[in-house]
Amino acid sequence: MPPIELHELSQSPKRKNHDLNTTTTILTTPSSRDSNESSRSNGSLIDDLIDEEEQVGDLSRPGPDLTAPIKPFIADSNFKYTLTAVWVGNFLCALDGTIVSTTMSNIASDFGQSNLVSWIAVSYLLTSTAFQPLYGKTSDILGRKTLLLIGQALFGIGIFLSGISTNVETLSLSRALSGIGGSGIFTLSSIVISDVVPLTQRSMYAAYGTVIVNTSQMLGGPLGGFCIATIGWRWMFLIQVPFIIGCMVITYFCEIKVAHIPDGPERFSKENIKRIDFGGILTSNLFVSSIIFLLSDNGGYPKPFEYFLYALLIISLVGYVIVEKYIAVEKLVDPQLMKGQIGVLGLVNGINSLSFYLILFIVPLYLQLIQHITVTHIGFYTMFCVVSSAIGAMIGGSVIKRYNQTEASTMKAGISVSAISFMIQTIGFSMLYMLSSLVNPVNESLFWRIIMILSLTISGLGVGGFGPGVALFIIGKSGAKDQASTQTAVNVIKSLGNVLGLSLSLSVYNKEVQRKLWDFFGEGKKDIIDHLIKDSSYIFDELDQQYFKDVLNIYRDSLSKSYQPIFIMTIFGLSIIYLLNRNVQKGLKL
């Protein structure tokens, strides 16, 4: 195959996070700049955070022209092969993140370890978040193909070991290993596309990528339920192995080259290896991991271990700052890239993921545990979210494509579409929150089922439409040479939102369940409480009918409680992206 030459087709390698402001300065008059400064001085604190510093200087200074039309991009066969490998891998990684959403209770019950159920999900999300910084900047040093093959290999080994696990501990460790590999596949899939496709023509690629990831994440639960009802939960992992091996074979025979990445022996030279920020990788992993461990605590940690986690959190944070400021040859993530609008949008992206992952995990749990719907029938409900998510992504990509005359118009359309989509997602999420709070357990009414389907459909439309615009705006702001590091940082925030949202929700849920059960039964019924905590299926299988209704209400109220902190943050995120969109529309001249 001829090599894919990944040249920076539309962006200057020198372009930094402040370039949009430089371009804005070129396109505005001094009086308009004075007006902008005056309005900013009277603005809110959030406006100050979202607005970026004006770069006032020599107006004839050369810089990237965001208003210039871009030549059409034509994909060759080698790019198509590479695209197949990264998108199939991305599908599997996203699938693996949610395939346990409807099955983790069954798996933990099989092992007799229902009290450890949250680790089946959190272990994968933890490592897939913590190790993303390893791949972004390192792929700028060792090459995209090398890191992609490493990620695919680790993911394949992890899912194979998951399929042959003997208890929750070994399953969680295996999923942690697959998460390390999955983080690389997920990170590099968007970077490889961004290396090649001009920003003005990337909206539909971003839409297709969003469809693949969101569809896979939403299909994970139903597919897991289907597997556990037919071939067994082990095969939902093992069946993925041949597909990831196929991705590795395709990747191996493809050539992926980027203009600013060393080629040949220079790539693995001692001097080039020194550029890898091992200290930053280690300290960032420890920092993220300690956060997740603390959030996953449902009261079962010994006090010394809890104190150790807090100490590790502080030490790793201080260590990361020291390494990045004084030791690292090249920073893991340049702080300058995350200032202003990119940093704010990264925060919004993370908040958006909070509610999305709550939908993926808590809604199936609600349907299964509170409404006693089988895992196979849960797929009927989530199907509406899957389909609407794909429709939302395609609509969002198509709308952005209508304004792809220049990079500036593409970015402006992208952030507007994302803001509207976030609002739609928030409406759907609010409906789900109210539904979980008000509907009685094991309710046979058709009305609440229709509202559930409508809520999931609205949520899916918003989730699908949000992604493409965010990706385009961030890539356009950062420029070609810095886009790998910037995308990685934003993806880390998004994945951290996934993990934090799930960990926080499950932690609130578990603590509320235990507290309410103890309040209801008291010390005299400790054996019943222990059974319920270890195996939630005990409610329908063995629990005395005199307690049945009250216990289900306890679980319903606890699940509803798990929505509350995420709901508050979602409203906050919606406010932020509204202000961000307003500032972008005012500041980015066409």
Coordinates of C-alpha atoms in Angstrom, one line a residue:
M1 CA 0.0 0.0 0.0
P2 CA 1.2 3.5 -0.7
P3 CA 1.9 5.4 2.6
I4 CA -0.7 7.9 3.9
E5 CA 1.1 11.2 3.9
L6 CA -0.4 13.1 6.8
H7 CA 0.5 16.7 5.9
E8 CA -1.0 19.6 7.7
L9 CA -3.2 20.6 4.8
S10 CA -4.9 23.6 6.3
Q11 CA -3.1 24.7 9.4
S12 CA 0.2 26.3 10.2
P13 CA 2.5 24.1 12.4
K14 CA 3.3 27.1 14.5
R15 CA -0.4 27.9 15.2
K16 CA -1.2 28.2 18.9
N17 CA -4.3 28.5 21.1
H18 CA -4.4 32.3 20.7
D19 CA -4.5 32.3 16.9
L20 CA -8.2 33.0 16.6
N21 CA -7.7 36.2 18.4
T22 CA -4.8 37.1 16.2
T23 CA -7.1 36.6 13.2
T24 CA -9.9 38.5 14.8
T25 CA -7.5 41.4 15.4
I26 CA -6.6 41.4 11.7
L27 CA -10.3 41.5 10.7
T28 CA -11.4 44.2 13.1
T29 CA -10.7 47.9 13.6
P30 CA -9.0 49.5 16.6
S31 CA -12.3 51.1 17.6
S32 CA -14.1 47.7 17.6
R33 CA -11.3 46.3 19.8
D34 CA -11.7 49.2 22.2
S35 CA -15.4 48.4 22.3
N36 CA -14.8 44.8 23.0
E37 CA -12.4 45.7 25.9
S38 CA -15.0 48.0 27.3
S39 CA -17.8 45.4 27.2
R40 CA -15.5 42.8 28.7
S41 CA -14.6 45.0 31.6
N42 CA -18.3 45.2 32.5
G43 CA -18.9 41.4 32.0
S44 CA -19.2 38.6 34.4
L45 CA -16.4 36.4 35.8
I46 CA -17.5 33.6 33.4
D47 CA -17.3 36.0 30.5
D48 CA -13.7 36.8 31.5
L49 CA -12.9 33.1 31.6
I50 CA -14.5 32.4 28.2
D51 CA -13.1 35.5 26.4
E52 CA -9.5 35.3 25.4
E53 CA -6.8 38.0 25.5
E54 CA -6.6 40.1 22.4
Q55 CA -3.3 40.0 20.6
V56 CA -2.9 43.6 19.6
G57 CA 0.2 44.3 17.7
D58 CA 1.5 44.6 14.1
L59 CA -1.7 44.2 12.0
S60 CA 0.5 43.2 9.0
R61 CA 2.0 40.3 10.9
P62 CA 1.5 37.1 9.0
G63 CA -0.7 34.4 10.6
P64 CA -3.1 31.6 9.7
D65 CA -6.1 32.9 7.6
L66 CA -9.2 31.2 8.9
T67 CA -11.2 32.9 6.1
A68 CA -9.3 31.2 3.2
P69 CA -11.2 28.5 1.3
I70 CA -9.6 25.0 1.5
K71 CA -9.0 22.6 -1.4
P72 CA -11.1 19.5 -1.4
F73 CA -9.7 16.4 0.3
I74 CA -9.8 13.1 -1.5
A75 CA -9.2 9.9 0.6
D76 CA -6.9 7.3 -1.0
S77 CA -7.3 3.5 -0.4
N78 CA -4.6 3.4 2.3
F79 CA -6.5 6.1 4.3
K80 CA -9.7 4.1 4.0
Y81 CA -8.0 0.9 5.4
T82 CA -6.6 2.9 8.3
L83 CA -9.9 4.5 8.9
T84 CA -11.5 1.0 9.0
A85 CA -9.0 -0.2 11.6
V86 CA -9.4 2.8 13.9
W87 CA -13.2 3.0 13.7
V88 CA -13.7 -0.8 14.3
G89 CA -11.3 -0.5 17.2
N90 CA -13.1 2.5 18.5
F91 CA -16.4 0.7 18.2
L92 CA -15.0 -2.2 20.3
C93 CA -13.5 0.2 23.0
A94 CA -16.8 2.1 23.4
L95 CA -18.7 -1.2 23.5
D96 CA -16.5 -2.6 26.2
G97 CA -17.0 0.5 28.3
T98 CA -20.8 -0.1 28.6
I99 CA -21.3 -3.8 27.8
V100 CA -21.4 -4.5 31.6
S101 CA -24.1 -1.9 32.3
T102 CA -26.9 -4.5 32.3
T103 CA -24.8 -7.5 33.2
M104 CA -22.5 -6.4 36.1
S105 CA -25.1 -7.3 38.7
N106 CA -25.5 -10.8 37.2
I107 CA -21.7 -11.2 36.9
A108 CA -21.1 -10.1 40.5
S109 CA -23.9 -12.3 41.7
D110 CA -22.4 -15.3 39.9
F111 CA -19.2 -14.7 41.8
G112 CA -21.1 -14.0 45.1
Q113 CA -19.6 -10.5 45.2
S114 CA -22.4 -8.1 44.6
N115 CA -20.8 -5.6 47.0
L116 CA -18.0 -5.2 44.5
V117 CA -20.2 -4.6 41.5
S118 CA -19.1 -1.0 40.8
W119 CA -15.5 -2.1 40.1
I120 CA -16.5 -4.2 37.1
A121 CA -17.5 -0.9 35.3
V122 CA -15.1 1.6 37.0
S123 CA -11.9 -0.4 36.4
Y124 CA -12.1 -0.1 32.7
L125 CA -13.2 3.6 32.8
L126 CA -10.4 4.4 35.3
T127 CA -7.5 3.2 33.1
S128 CA -9.0 4.3 29.9
T129 CA -9.0 7.8 31.4
A130 CA -5.7 7.8 33.2
F131 CA -3.6 6.5 30.3
Q132 CA -4.9 8.8 27.6
P133 CA -2.1 11.3 28.1
L134 CA 0.4 8.5 27.4
Y135 CA -0.8 8.2 23.8
G136 CA -1.4 11.8 22.6
K137 CA 2.0 13.4 23.1
T138 CA 3.9 10.2 22.8
S139 CA 2.4 9.5 19.4
D140 CA 4.0 12.9 18.3
I141 CA 7.3 11.3 19.3
L142 CA 7.2 7.6 18.4
G143 CA 4.5 7.8 15.7
R144 CA 0.8 7.2 15.4
K145 CA 1.2 3.6 14.1
T146 CA 3.5 2.4 16.9
L147 CA 1.2 3.6 19.6
L148 CA -1.9 2.4 17.9
L149 CA -0.5 -1.1 17.6
I150 CA 0.4 -1.1 21.3
G151 CA -3.1 0.0 22.3
Q152 CA -4.7 -2.6 20.1
A153 CA -2.5 -5.4 21.6
L154 CA -3.2 -4.4 25.2
F155 CA -6.9 -4.1 24.6
G156 CA -7.0 -7.6 23.0
I157 CA -5.1 -9.2 25.8
G158 CA -7.3 -7.5 28.4
I159 CA -10.6 -8.6 26.9
F160 CA -9.3 -12.2 26.5
L161 CA -8.4 -12.3 30.2
S162 CA -11.8 -10.8 31.1
G163 CA -13.5 -13.7 29.4
I164 CA -11.6 -16.3 31.5
S165 CA -11.7 -14.4 34.9
T166 CA -12.6 -16.4 38.0
N167 CA -13.8 -13.6 40.3
V168 CA -14.6 -9.9 40.4
E169 CA -11.0 -9.0 41.3
T170 CA -9.4 -10.7 38.3
L171 CA -12.2 -9.5 36.0
S172 CA -11.6 -5.9 37.2
L173 CA -7.8 -6.2 36.7
S174 CA -8.4 -7.6 33.2
R175 CA -10.8 -4.8 32.3
A176 CA -8.2 -2.3 33.6
L177 CA -5.7 -3.7 31.2
S178 CA -8.1 -3.5 28.3
G179 CA -8.8 0.1 29.3
I180 CA -5.1 1.0 29.0
G181 CA -5.2 -0.3 25.4
G182 CA -8.6 1.2 24.7
S183 CA -7.5 4.6 25.7
G184 CA -4.9 4.5 23.0
I185 CA -7.3 3.4 20.3
F186 CA -9.9 6.0 21.3
T187 CA -7.3 8.8 21.5
L188 CA -5.6 8.0 18.2
S189 CA -8.7 7.4 16.1
S190 CA -9.6 11.1 16.1
I191 CA -6.0 12.3 15.9
V192 CA -5.3 10.2 12.7
I193 CA -8.3 11.7 11.0
S194 CA -7.5 15.2 12.1
D195 CA -3.9 14.8 10.7
V196 CA -5.3 14.3 7.2
V197 CA -8.7 15.8 6.7
P198 CA -9.0 19.7 6.4
L199 CA -11.2 21.3 9.1
T200 CA -13.8 22.5 6.6
Q201 CA -14.4 19.0 5.4
R202 CA -14.2 17.2 8.7
S203 CA -17.8 17.7 9.9
M204 CA -19.1 14.5 8.4
Y205 CA -16.1 12.5 9.5
A206 CA -16.7 13.8 13.0
A207 CA -20.4 12.9 12.7
Y208 CA -19.6 9.4 11.5
G209 CA -17.1 9.0 14.4
T210 CA -19.8 10.2 16.9
V211 CA -22.3 7.8 15.4
I212 CA -19.9 4.9 15.8
V213 CA -18.9 5.7 19.4
N214 CA -22.4 6.6 20.7
T215 CA -24.1 3.7 19.0
S216 CA -21.5 1.3 20.4
Q217 CA -21.9 2.7 23.9
M218 CA -25.6 2.5 23.7
L219 CA -25.6 -1.0 22.2
G220 CA -23.3 -2.2 24.9
G221 CA -26.1 -2.7 27.5
P222 CA -28.5 -4.6 25.2
L223 CA -25.8 -6.7 23.7
G224 CA -24.5 -7.6 27.1
G225 CA -28.0 -8.6 28.2
F226 CA -28.5 -10.7 25.0
C227 CA -25.2 -12.5 25.7
I228 CA -26.0 -13.2 29.3
A229 CA -29.4 -14.6 28.3
T230 CA -28.0 -16.8 25.5
I231 CA -24.3 -17.6 25.3
G232 CA -23.1 -16.4 28.7
W233 CA -21.3 -13.3 29.9
R234 CA -17.8 -14.6 29.2
W235 CA -18.5 -14.7 25.4
M236 CA -19.4 -11.0 25.3
F237 CA -15.7 -10.4 25.9
L238 CA -14.2 -13.3 24.0
I239 CA -16.1 -12.7 20.8
Q240 CA -14.3 -9.3 20.5
V241 CA -10.9 -10.9 20.3
P242 CA -10.9 -11.9 16.5
F243 CA -12.1 -8.4 15.6
I244 CA -9.3 -6.6 17.4
I245 CA -6.7 -9.0 15.9
G246 CA -8.1 -8.1 12.5
C247 CA -7.6 -4.4 13.3
M248 CA -4.0 -5.1 14.3
V249 CA -3.3 -6.8 11.0
I250 CA -4.8 -3.9 8.9
T251 CA -2.9 -1.4 11.0
Y252 CA 0.4 -3.3 10.6
F253 CA 0.2 -3.2 6.8
C254 CA -0.8 0.5 6.6
E255 CA 1.7 3.3 6.5
I256 CA 0.9 6.3 8.7
K257 CA 3.3 9.2 8.4
V258 CA 3.0 12.7 9.8
A259 CA 5.2 15.6 8.6
H260 CA 6.4 16.7 12.1
I261 CA 7.0 13.2 13.5
P262 CA 10.5 11.7 13.0
D263 CA 10.7 8.8 10.6
G264 CA 13.0 5.7 10.4
P265 CA 15.7 5.1 13.1
E266 CA 15.5 8.7 14.4
R267 CA 12.1 7.9 15.9
F268 CA 13.5 5.4 18.4
S269 CA 16.8 7.2 19.0
K270 CA 17.9 8.0 22.5
E271 CA 17.5 11.7 22.0
N272 CA 13.9 11.2 20.7
I273 CA 13.0 8.8 23.6
K274 CA 14.1 11.5 26.1
R275 CA 11.3 13.7 24.8
I276 CA 8.7 11.3 26.4
D277 CA 7.4 12.7 29.6
F278 CA 7.5 9.6 31.8
G279 CA 7.3 11.6 35.0
G280 CA 4.2 13.4 33.8
I281 CA 2.5 10.1 32.7
L282 CA 3.2 8.5 36.1
T283 CA 2.1 11.4 38.3
S284 CA -1.0 12.1 36.2
N285 CA -2.0 8.4 36.3
L286 CA -1.6 8.4 40.1
F287 CA -3.6 11.6 40.4
V288 CA -6.5 10.4 38.3
S289 CA -6.5 6.9 39.9
S290 CA -6.6 8.3 43.5
I291 CA -9.6 10.5 42.6
I292 CA -11.5 7.5 41.2
F293 CA -10.7 5.3 44.1
L294 CA -11.9 8.0 46.5
L295 CA -15.1 8.5 44.6
S296 CA -15.7 4.7 44.4
D297 CA -15.6 4.3 48.2
N298 CA -18.9 3.2 49.5
G299 CA -17.8 3.2 53.1
G300 CA -15.8 0.0 52.9
Y301 CA -12.3 1.4 52.9
P302 CA -10.2 1.1 56.1
K303 CA -9.3 4.5 57.4
P304 CA -5.6 4.1 56.9
F305 CA -6.2 3.3 53.2
E306 CA -8.5 6.3 52.8
Y307 CA -5.8 8.5 54.3
F308 CA -3.2 7.0 52.0
L309 CA -5.4 7.9 49.0
Y310 CA -5.8 11.5 50.1
A311 CA -2.0 11.7 50.6
L312 CA -1.4 10.1 47.1
L313 CA -3.8 12.6 45.6
I314 CA -1.9 15.6 47.0
I315 CA 1.6 14.2 46.4
S316 CA 0.8 13.2 42.8
L317 CA -0.6 16.6 42.0
V318 CA 2.4 18.4 43.4
G319 CA 4.7 15.9 41.7
Y320 CA 3.0 16.5 38.3
V321 CA 3.3 20.3 38.6
I322 CA 7.1 20.0 39.5
V323 CA 7.8 17.5 36.7
E324 CA 6.0 19.6 34.1
K325 CA 7.5 22.9 35.2
Y326 CA 11.1 21.9 35.9
I327 CA 11.9 18.4 34.5
A328 CA 10.0 17.4 31.4
V329 CA 11.7 18.0 28.1
E330 CA 8.3 18.3 26.4
K331 CA 5.2 18.8 28.5
L332 CA 2.6 16.1 28.5
V333 CA 0.0 18.8 27.9
D334 CA 1.0 22.4 27.4
P335 CA -1.1 24.5 29.8
Q336 CA -1.2 27.3 27.3
L337 CA -3.3 25.1 25.0
M338 CA -6.0 24.7 27.7
K339 CA -6.4 28.4 28.4
G340 CA -9.5 30.3 27.4
Q341 CA -12.1 28.8 25.1
I342 CA -10.5 25.4 24.7
G343 CA -10.3 24.9 28.5
V344 CA -13.9 26.0 29.0
L345 CA -15.2 23.8 26.2
G346 CA -13.2 20.9 27.7
L347 CA -15.0 21.4 31.0
V348 CA -18.3 21.5 29.3
N349 CA -17.4 18.3 27.4
G350 CA -16.7 16.6 30.7
I351 CA -20.0 17.8 32.2
N352 CA -21.9 16.6 29.1
S353 CA -20.4 13.1 29.6
L354 CA -21.6 13.0 33.2
S355 CA -25.2 12.9 32.2
F356 CA -24.6 10.7 29.2
Y357 CA -22.9 8.0 31.2
L358 CA -25.6 8.2 33.8
I359 CA -28.1 7.5 31.0
L360 CA -26.0 4.5 29.9
F361 CA -25.7 2.9 33.3
I362 CA -28.4 4.1 35.7
V363 CA -31.3 3.8 33.2
P364 CA -30.8 0.1 32.5
L365 CA -30.3 -0.5 36.2
Y366 CA -33.6 1.4 36.9
L367 CA -35.5 -0.6 34.3
Q368 CA -34.0 -4.0 35.5
L369 CA -34.2 -3.5 39.3
I370 CA -37.1 -1.1 39.9
Q371 CA -39.4 -2.0 37.0
H372 CA -38.3 -5.6 36.8
I373 CA -37.8 -5.5 33.0
T374 CA -35.5 -8.3 31.7
V375 CA -32.1 -7.5 30.3
T376 CA -33.1 -8.6 26.9
H377 CA -36.2 -6.3 26.9
I378 CA -34.2 -3.3 28.1
G379 CA -32.6 -3.3 24.6
F380 CA -36.0 -2.2 23.2
Y381 CA -35.9 1.0 25.2
T382 CA -32.2 1.8 24.6
M383 CA -32.7 1.2 20.9
F384 CA -34.5 4.6 20.7
C385 CA -31.5 6.3 22.2
V386 CA -29.2 4.5 19.8
V387 CA -31.2 5.5 16.7
S388 CA -31.8 9.1 17.8
S389 CA -28.1 9.5 18.7
A390 CA -27.1 8.5 15.2
I391 CA -29.7 10.9 13.7
G392 CA -28.6 13.7 15.9
A393 CA -24.9 13.3 14.9
M394 CA -25.8 13.2 11.2
I395 CA -28.0 16.3 11.5
G396 CA -25.3 18.1 13.4
G397 CA -22.6 17.2 10.9
S398 CA -24.9 18.2 8.0
V399 CA -25.7 21.5 9.5
I400 CA -22.1 22.3 10.1
K401 CA -21.2 21.2 6.5
R402 CA -23.5 23.9 5.1
Y403 CA -21.2 26.5 6.6
N404 CA -17.9 24.9 5.7
Q405 CA -16.7 27.7 3.3
T406 CA -13.9 28.6 5.7
E407 CA -12.4 27.4 8.9
A408 CA -13.9 30.3 10.8
S409 CA -17.5 29.6 9.6
T410 CA -17.0 25.9 10.3
M411 CA -16.0 26.5 13.9
K412 CA -18.7 29.1 14.4
A413 CA -21.4 26.7 13.2
G414 CA -19.9 23.8 15.2
I415 CA -20.1 25.5 18.6
S416 CA -23.7 26.7 17.9
V417 CA -24.8 23.2 17.0
S418 CA -23.1 21.8 20.1
A419 CA -24.8 24.4 22.4
I420 CA -28.3 23.6 20.9
S421 CA -27.6 19.9 21.2
F422 CA -26.6 20.2 24.9
M423 CA -29.9 22.0 25.6
I424 CA -31.8 19.1 23.9
Q425 CA -29.8 16.6 25.9
T426 CA -30.5 18.4 29.2
I427 CA -34.3 18.4 28.4
G428 CA -34.2 14.6 27.9
F429 CA -32.1 14.1 31.0
S430 CA -34.5 16.2 33.1
M431 CA -37.4 14.0 31.9
L432 CA -35.5 10.9 32.9
Y433 CA -34.8 12.3 36.4
M434 CA -38.4 13.2 37.0
L435 CA -39.5 9.8 35.7
S436 CA -37.2 7.9 38.0
S437 CA -38.5 9.9 41.0
L438 CA -42.2 9.8 40.4
V439 CA -43.1 6.4 38.9
N440 CA -44.0 3.6 41.3
P441 CA -41.9 0.4 41.1
V442 CA -43.1 -2.6 38.9
N443 CA -45.6 -0.3 37.2
E444 CA -47.6 -1.8 34.4
S445 CA -48.8 1.5 33.0
L446 CA -48.2 2.3 29.3
F447 CA -47.9 6.0 30.0
W448 CA -44.6 6.0 31.8
R449 CA -43.1 3.6 29.2
I450 CA -44.0 6.1 26.4
I451 CA -42.4 9.0 28.5
M452 CA -39.3 6.8 29.0
I453 CA -39.0 6.2 25.2
L454 CA -39.6 9.9 24.5
S455 CA -37.0 10.9 27.1
L456 CA -34.4 8.5 25.8
T457 CA -35.1 9.7 22.2
I458 CA -34.6 13.4 23.1
S459 CA -31.5 12.6 25.1
G460 CA -30.0 10.7 22.2
L461 CA -30.6 13.5 19.7
G462 CA -28.7 15.9 22.0
V463 CA -25.9 13.4 22.7
G464 CA -25.4 12.8 19.0
G465 CA -25.4 16.4 17.9
F466 CA -23.1 17.6 20.6
G467 CA -19.9 15.7 19.6
P468 CA -19.0 16.9 16.0
G469 CA -19.1 20.6 16.8
V470 CA -16.9 20.3 19.9
A471 CA -14.3 18.3 18.0
L472 CA -14.1 20.7 15.1
F473 CA -13.9 23.8 17.3
I474 CA -11.1 22.4 19.4
I475 CA -9.0 21.2 16.4
G476 CA -9.5 24.5 14.7
K477 CA -8.3 26.4 17.7
S478 CA -5.2 24.4 18.5
G479 CA -3.8 23.9 15.0
A480 CA -2.2 20.9 13.3
K481 CA 1.0 20.4 15.3
D482 CA -0.7 20.8 18.7
Q483 CA -4.0 19.1 17.9
A484 CA -2.8 15.7 19.2
S485 CA -2.0 17.1 22.7
T486 CA -5.1 19.3 22.8
Q487 CA -7.5 16.6 21.8
T488 CA -5.9 14.2 24.3
A489 CA -6.3 16.7 27.1
V490 CA -9.9 17.4 26.2
N491 CA -10.6 13.6 25.8
V492 CA -9.1 13.1 29.3
I493 CA -11.5 15.6 30.7
K494 CA -14.4 13.9 28.9
S495 CA -13.4 10.5 30.0
L496 CA -12.8 11.8 33.5
G497 CA -16.4 13.0 33.3
N498 CA -17.5 9.5 32.3
V499 CA -15.7 8.0 35.3
L500 CA -16.5 10.6 37.8
G501 CA -20.2 10.6 36.8
L502 CA -20.5 6.9 37.0
S503 CA -18.4 6.6 40.2
L504 CA -20.3 9.5 41.9
S505 CA -23.7 8.1 40.9
L506 CA -23.0 4.6 42.0
S507 CA -21.4 5.8 45.2
V508 CA -24.4 7.9 46.1
Y509 CA -26.7 5.0 45.1
N510 CA -24.8 2.4 47.2
K511 CA -24.6 4.7 50.2
E512 CA -28.2 5.6 50.1
V513 CA -29.3 2.0 49.7
Q514 CA -27.3 0.9 52.7
R515 CA -28.4 3.8 54.8
K516 CA -32.1 3.4 54.0
L517 CA -32.0 -0.4 54.4
W518 CA -30.4 -0.1 57.9
D519 CA -33.0 2.6 58.8
F520 CA -35.9 0.4 57.6
F521 CA -34.8 -3.0 59.0
G522 CA -32.6 -2.2 61.9
E523 CA -30.0 -4.4 63.6
G524 CA -32.5 -7.2 64.0
K525 CA -32.7 -8.0 60.3
K526 CA -29.0 -7.8 59.5
D527 CA -29.1 -11.1 57.6
I528 CA -31.7 -9.7 55.2
I529 CA -29.6 -6.5 54.7
D530 CA -26.5 -8.5 54.0
H531 CA -28.4 -10.6 51.4
L532 CA -29.8 -7.5 49.7
I533 CA -26.4 -5.8 49.6
K534 CA -24.6 -8.8 48.2
D535 CA -27.3 -9.8 45.6
S536 CA -30.0 -7.4 44.5
S537 CA -31.9 -10.3 42.8
Y538 CA -32.8 -11.4 46.3
I539 CA -35.6 -8.8 46.2
F540 CA -37.6 -10.7 43.6
D541 CA -36.4 -14.2 44.4
E542 CA -36.5 -14.6 48.2
L543 CA -37.5 -11.4 50.0
D544 CA -40.6 -11.7 52.2
Q545 CA -43.6 -10.1 50.4
Q546 CA -44.4 -7.9 53.4
Y547 CA -41.1 -6.0 52.7
F548 CA -41.3 -6.1 48.9
K549 CA -42.9 -2.8 48.2
D550 CA -41.0 -0.8 50.8
V551 CA -37.6 -2.2 49.7
L552 CA -38.3 -1.4 46.1
N553 CA -39.2 2.1 47.0
I554 CA -35.9 2.3 48.9
Y555 CA -34.0 1.3 45.8
R556 CA -36.0 3.7 43.6
D557 CA -35.4 6.6 45.9
S558 CA -31.7 5.8 46.0
L559 CA -31.4 5.7 42.3
S560 CA -33.3 9.0 42.0
K561 CA -30.9 10.5 44.5
S562 CA -28.0 9.4 42.3
Y563 CA -29.3 11.8 39.6
Q564 CA -29.2 14.9 41.7
P565 CA -25.5 15.9 41.7
I566 CA -25.2 15.2 38.0
F567 CA -28.4 17.2 37.2
I568 CA -27.0 20.2 39.0
M569 CA -23.7 20.1 37.1
T570 CA -25.6 19.6 33.8
I571 CA -27.5 22.8 34.3
F572 CA -24.2 24.5 35.1
G573 CA -22.6 23.1 32.0
L574 CA -25.6 24.3 29.8
S575 CA -25.1 27.8 31.2
I576 CA -21.4 27.8 30.4
I577 CA -21.8 26.6 26.8
Y578 CA -24.5 29.2 26.2
L579 CA -22.1 32.0 27.3
L580 CA -19.2 30.4 25.3
N581 CA -21.3 30.3 22.2
R582 CA -22.3 33.9 22.6
N583 CA -18.7 35.0 22.9
V584 CA -17.6 32.9 19.9
Q585 CA -20.3 34.4 17.7
K586 CA -19.3 37.9 18.7
G587 CA -15.6 37.4 18.6
L588 CA -14.9 35.2 15.6
K589 CA -15.4 37.4 12.5
L590 CA -16.1 35.8 9.1

